[in-house]
Amino acid sequence: QVLLVESGGGLVQPGGSLRLSCEASGRTFRTYTMGWFRQAPGKDREFVAKISFSGTDTVYRDSVKGRFTISRDNAKNTVYLQMNSLKFEDTAVYYCAASPFYAGVSGTERYDYWGQGTQVTVSS
């Protein structure tokens, strides 16, 4: 059982930056692949980024490459999403998720645990 709590969302202007945090409970945090997903109103939830157990592997959707950075601090049971150069289309509820599997840089894991989400709004 892993409990995930996101924080750091808010209102930001286009071109601005925001850092999301996801604090996890559970003894097995370091064995989990951690991912960030987002969902805009009326749209399906989509993958944003993931990071492997050790933090050595990271994967991003094309639209955020070069702008977003995922990282983790296993000692703090926390995963982060640094978002720079934010655009209107980044507006969504962002969710942290955990998977007991790792499918590599080209595969897709099953995410069993999800946070409640944090709202990110990019607006001028």
XYZ file of N, CA and C in Angstrom:
372
model
N 0.835 -1.186 0.000
C 0.000 0.000 0.000
C 0.878 1.248 0.000
N 0.628 2.133 -0.957
C 1.373 3.380 -1.072
C 0.385 4.528 -1.142
N 0.548 5.491 -0.256
C -0.271 6.685 -0.250
C 0.539 7.830 -0.835
N -0.027 8.511 -1.825
C 0.656 9.584 -2.524
C -0.083 10.894 -2.334
N 0.656 11.944 -2.008
C 0.071 13.261 -1.805
C 0.856 14.280 -2.611
N 0.186 14.907 -3.582
C 0.818 15.918 -4.418
C 0.674 17.300 -3.798
N 1.605 18.172 -4.153
C 1.536 19.562 -3.748
C 2.328 20.398 -4.746
N 2.155 21.703 -4.684
C 2.938 22.606 -5.515
C 2.210 23.191 -6.705
N 0.977 22.764 -6.943
C 0.219 23.319 -8.047
C -0.203 24.746 -7.770
N -0.680 25.404 -8.814
C -1.125 26.775 -8.660
C -1.291 27.469 -9.986
N -1.414 28.774 -9.922
C -1.583 29.618 -11.101
C -0.248 30.231 -11.475
N 0.098 30.119 -12.743
C 1.364 30.656 -13.220
C 1.168 31.260 -14.607
N 1.932 32.280 -14.926
C 1.858 32.913 -16.235
C 2.603 32.095 -17.281
N 2.220 32.233 -18.547
C 2.960 31.544 -19.604
C 4.443 31.889 -19.549
N 5.273 30.873 -19.709
C 6.708 31.062 -19.615
C 7.252 30.909 -18.213
N 6.373 30.808 -17.244
C 6.783 30.670 -15.866
C 7.141 29.252 -15.493
N 7.481 29.068 -14.225
C 7.918 27.771 -13.726
C 7.143 27.377 -12.480
N 7.090 26.083 -12.262
C 6.412 25.535 -11.105
C 7.065 24.197 -10.785
N 7.176 23.864 -9.508
C 7.695 22.564 -9.127
C 6.657 21.811 -8.309
N 6.268 20.663 -8.808
C 5.334 19.801 -8.110
C 6.089 18.792 -7.256
N 5.514 18.460 -6.124
C 6.090 17.450 -5.247
C 5.061 16.372 -4.979
N 5.536 15.172 -4.783
C 4.678 14.048 -4.440
C 5.361 13.266 -3.339
N 4.780 13.312 -2.157
C 5.332 12.586 -1.026
C 4.605 11.258 -0.872
N 5.368 10.197 -0.725
C 4.810 8.859 -0.654
C 5.026 8.226 0.708
N 4.051 7.463 1.122
C 4.193 6.640 2.311
C 4.466 5.209 1.875
N 4.930 4.396 2.794
C 5.186 3.010 2.473
C 6.662 2.650 2.543
N 6.913 1.435 2.931
C 8.290 0.969 3.097
C 8.975 0.625 1.787
N 8.194 0.440 0.732
C 8.740 -0.033 -0.531
C 8.876 1.048 -1.589
N 8.887 2.313 -1.186
C 8.942 3.417 -2.131
C 10.102 3.275 -3.113
N 11.239 2.871 -2.625
C 12.425 2.813 -3.474
C 12.369 1.714 -4.523
N 11.407 0.822 -4.421
C 11.242 -0.234 -5.417
C 10.227 0.137 -6.491
N 9.609 1.299 -6.396
C 8.552 1.697 -7.302
C 9.030 2.648 -8.384
N 8.535 2.402 -9.585
C 8.628 3.392 -10.637
C 7.621 4.491 -10.320
N 8.028 5.730 -10.451
C 7.151 6.853 -10.163
C 6.857 7.624 -11.442
N 5.615 8.002 -11.599
C 5.218 8.712 -12.792
C 4.363 9.929 -12.497
N 4.363 10.850 -13.442
C 3.461 11.995 -13.417
C 2.538 11.916 -14.627
N 1.263 12.146 -14.377
C 0.250 12.179 -15.412
C -0.548 13.463 -15.270
N -1.290 13.808 -16.297
C -2.125 14.999 -16.206
C -3.423 14.791 -16.967
N -4.444 15.540 -16.566
C -5.736 15.453 -17.211
C -6.363 16.837 -17.291
N -6.628 17.267 -18.500
C -7.312 18.525 -18.741
C -8.814 18.261 -18.829
N -9.651 19.267 -18.570
C -11.098 19.085 -18.634
C -11.555 18.537 -19.981
N -12.367 17.493 -19.948
C -12.899 16.909 -21.161
C -11.933 16.043 -21.935
N -10.744 15.823 -21.395
C -9.751 15.027 -22.089
C -9.311 13.846 -21.240
N -8.718 12.862 -21.894
C -8.216 11.689 -21.190
C -6.948 12.017 -20.418
N -6.719 11.246 -19.377
C -5.481 11.382 -18.635
C -4.318 10.952 -19.523
N -3.232 11.713 -19.490
C -2.102 11.412 -20.334
C -0.806 11.348 -19.537
N 0.097 10.553 -20.039
C 1.404 10.393 -19.430
C 2.234 11.645 -19.623
N 2.956 12.036 -18.576
C 3.839 13.188 -18.651
C 5.299 12.768 -18.530
N 5.617 12.044 -17.466
C 6.996 11.641 -17.228
C 7.045 10.494 -16.237
N 8.142 9.752 -16.251
C 8.358 8.715 -15.251
C 9.827 8.632 -14.910
N 10.093 8.018 -13.774
C 11.462 7.843 -13.315
C 11.599 6.463 -12.685
N 12.707 5.801 -12.971
C 12.923 4.444 -12.496
C 13.292 4.419 -11.016
N 13.438 3.211 -10.477
C 13.699 3.020 -9.052
C 14.861 3.850 -8.535
N 15.976 3.784 -9.241
C 17.192 4.448 -8.800
C 17.268 5.901 -9.245
N 16.401 6.288 -10.164
C 16.426 7.641 -10.689
C 17.335 7.819 -11.883
N 17.957 6.743 -12.341
C 18.886 6.851 -13.461
C 18.192 6.917 -14.809
N 16.972 6.388 -14.895
C 16.206 6.419 -16.136
C 15.028 7.371 -16.000
N 14.875 8.240 -16.974
C 13.722 9.128 -17.035
C 13.139 9.116 -18.433
N 11.819 9.242 -18.522
C 11.116 9.246 -19.786
C 10.093 10.368 -19.769
N 9.967 11.089 -20.885
C 9.045 12.204 -20.991
C 8.213 12.095 -22.262
N 6.991 12.623 -22.208
C 6.240 12.751 -23.433
C 6.900 13.848 -24.259
N 6.743 13.764 -25.565
C 7.450 14.662 -26.459
C 7.177 16.140 -26.187
N 5.955 16.469 -25.851
C 5.567 17.860 -25.709
C 6.201 18.564 -24.507
N 6.775 17.809 -23.580
C 7.389 18.427 -22.406
C 8.897 18.246 -22.362
N 9.455 17.546 -23.314
C 10.896 17.328 -23.345
C 11.636 18.657 -23.425
N 12.643 18.791 -22.586
C 13.413 20.020 -22.549
C 12.829 21.083 -21.652
N 11.581 20.903 -21.229
C 10.923 21.872 -20.359
C 10.668 21.322 -18.958
N 10.328 20.047 -18.868
C 10.020 19.410 -17.589
C 11.155 18.483 -17.172
N 11.360 18.368 -15.870
C 12.353 17.457 -15.331
C 11.767 16.699 -14.148
N 11.803 15.379 -14.224
C 11.351 14.556 -13.116
C 12.568 14.095 -12.320
N 12.437 14.068 -11.015
C 13.513 13.610 -10.148
C 12.916 12.965 -8.907
N 13.742 12.252 -8.168
C 13.254 11.645 -6.939
C 14.321 11.677 -5.866
N 13.871 11.742 -4.636
C 14.733 11.678 -3.470
C 14.191 10.548 -2.611
N 14.795 9.389 -2.743
C 14.286 8.219 -2.042
C 14.409 8.330 -0.522
N 15.391 9.074 -0.056
C 15.549 9.273 1.374
C 14.386 10.064 1.955
N 13.766 10.908 1.129
C 12.630 11.714 1.552
C 11.297 11.155 1.068
N 11.333 10.029 0.384
C 10.120 9.420 -0.178
C 9.342 10.412 -1.042
N 10.062 11.139 -1.870
C 9.447 12.207 -2.636
C 9.912 12.192 -4.088
N 8.972 12.437 -4.989
C 9.274 12.610 -6.399
C 8.844 14.018 -6.793
N 9.589 14.622 -7.709
C 9.349 15.998 -8.103
C 9.121 16.099 -9.603
N 8.433 17.146 -9.987
C 8.315 17.499 -11.391
C 8.571 18.992 -11.519
N 9.745 19.328 -12.019
C 10.081 20.719 -12.275
C 9.570 21.085 -13.652
N 8.723 22.104 -13.724
C 8.102 22.511 -14.969
C 8.540 23.925 -15.303
N 9.236 24.063 -16.407
C 9.704 25.353 -16.877
C 9.055 25.695 -18.211
N 9.126 26.964 -18.572
C 8.576 27.439 -19.842
C 7.156 26.948 -20.052
N 6.334 27.125 -19.048
C 4.975 26.601 -19.090
C 4.133 27.269 -20.170
N 3.257 26.470 -20.768
C 2.384 26.912 -21.841
C 0.923 26.735 -21.438
N 0.023 27.406 -22.149
C -1.399 27.273 -21.877
C -1.833 25.809 -21.891
N -1.302 25.042 -22.823
C -1.698 23.653 -22.975
C -1.205 22.740 -21.862
N -0.377 23.268 -20.967
C 0.050 22.503 -19.804
C -0.982 22.537 -18.683
N -2.002 23.359 -18.832
C -3.045 23.467 -17.819
C -3.763 22.135 -17.654
N -3.778 21.621 -16.440
C -4.392 20.328 -16.160
C -4.280 20.033 -14.675
N -4.970 18.996 -14.263
C -4.731 18.424 -12.946
C -3.603 17.421 -13.104
N -2.578 17.567 -12.300
C -1.423 16.686 -12.376
C -1.473 15.651 -11.269
N -1.257 14.400 -11.647
C -1.336 13.285 -10.722
C 0.004 12.574 -10.605
N 0.351 12.232 -9.404
C 1.491 11.383 -9.125
C 1.007 9.942 -9.068
N 1.810 9.022 -9.569
C 1.427 7.620 -9.572
C 2.632 6.727 -9.319
N 2.373 5.553 -8.779
C 3.424 4.598 -8.458
C 3.123 3.242 -9.071
N 4.154 2.618 -9.596
C 4.034 1.298 -10.187
C 5.059 0.351 -9.583
N 4.656 -0.880 -9.250
C 5.624 -1.854 -8.747
C 6.483 -2.448 -9.853
N 6.236 -2.043 -11.089
C 6.959 -2.573 -12.231
C 7.778 -1.486 -12.904
N 8.719 -1.929 -13.703
C 9.457 -1.019 -14.563
C 9.587 -1.680 -15.937
N 9.024 -1.030 -16.932
C 8.989 -1.590 -18.275
C 10.063 -1.036 -19.188
N 11.009 -0.321 -18.620
C 12.075 0.242 -19.422
C 11.681 1.561 -20.044
N 12.585 2.130 -20.804
C 12.358 3.455 -21.373
C 11.302 3.461 -22.462
N 11.011 2.315 -23.045
C 10.043 2.246 -24.136
C 8.768 1.500 -23.784
N 8.681 0.950 -22.582
C 7.519 0.193 -22.179
C 6.555 0.994 -21.324
N 5.444 0.369 -20.970
C 4.406 1.001 -20.164
C 4.106 0.146 -18.949
N 4.186 0.747 -17.794
C 3.893 0.051 -16.545
C 2.414 0.149 -16.190
N 1.995 -0.709 -15.280
C 0.690 -0.595 -14.683
C 0.838 0.185 -13.382
N 0.157 1.285 -13.275
C 0.244 2.128 -12.087
C -0.903 1.809 -11.141
N -0.551 1.291 -9.984
C -1.534 0.813 -9.023
C -1.956 1.865 -8.009
N -1.126 2.869 -7.805
C -1.394 3.868 -6.778
C -1.371 5.256 -7.379
N -2.348 6.066 -6.972
C -2.517 7.406 -7.519
C -2.779 8.417 -6.419
N -2.238 9.605 -6.585
C -2.551 10.696 -5.688
C -3.866 11.347 -6.070
N -4.272 12.346 -5.306
C -5.530 13.042 -5.544
C -5.422 14.130 -6.602
N -4.216 14.513 -6.946
C -4.000 15.497 -7.982
C -3.803 16.900 -7.446
N -3.106 17.698 -8.224
C -2.911 19.107 -7.901
C -3.104 19.926 -9.176
N -3.851 21.008 -9.067
C -4.218 21.804 -10.234
C -3.078 22.723 -10.650
N -2.771 22.682 -11.935
C -1.814 23.610 -12.533
C -2.559 24.406 -13.592
N -2.578 25.718 -13.433
C -3.246 26.585 -14.387
C -2.253 27.588 -14.947
N -2.098 27.574 -16.255
C -1.205 28.502 -16.934
C -2.080 29.523 -17.649
N -2.020 30.753 -17.206
C -2.892 31.789 -17.743
C -2.245 33.150 -17.603
N -2.515 34.009 -18.572
C -2.032 35.380 -18.530
C -3.042 36.306 -17.887
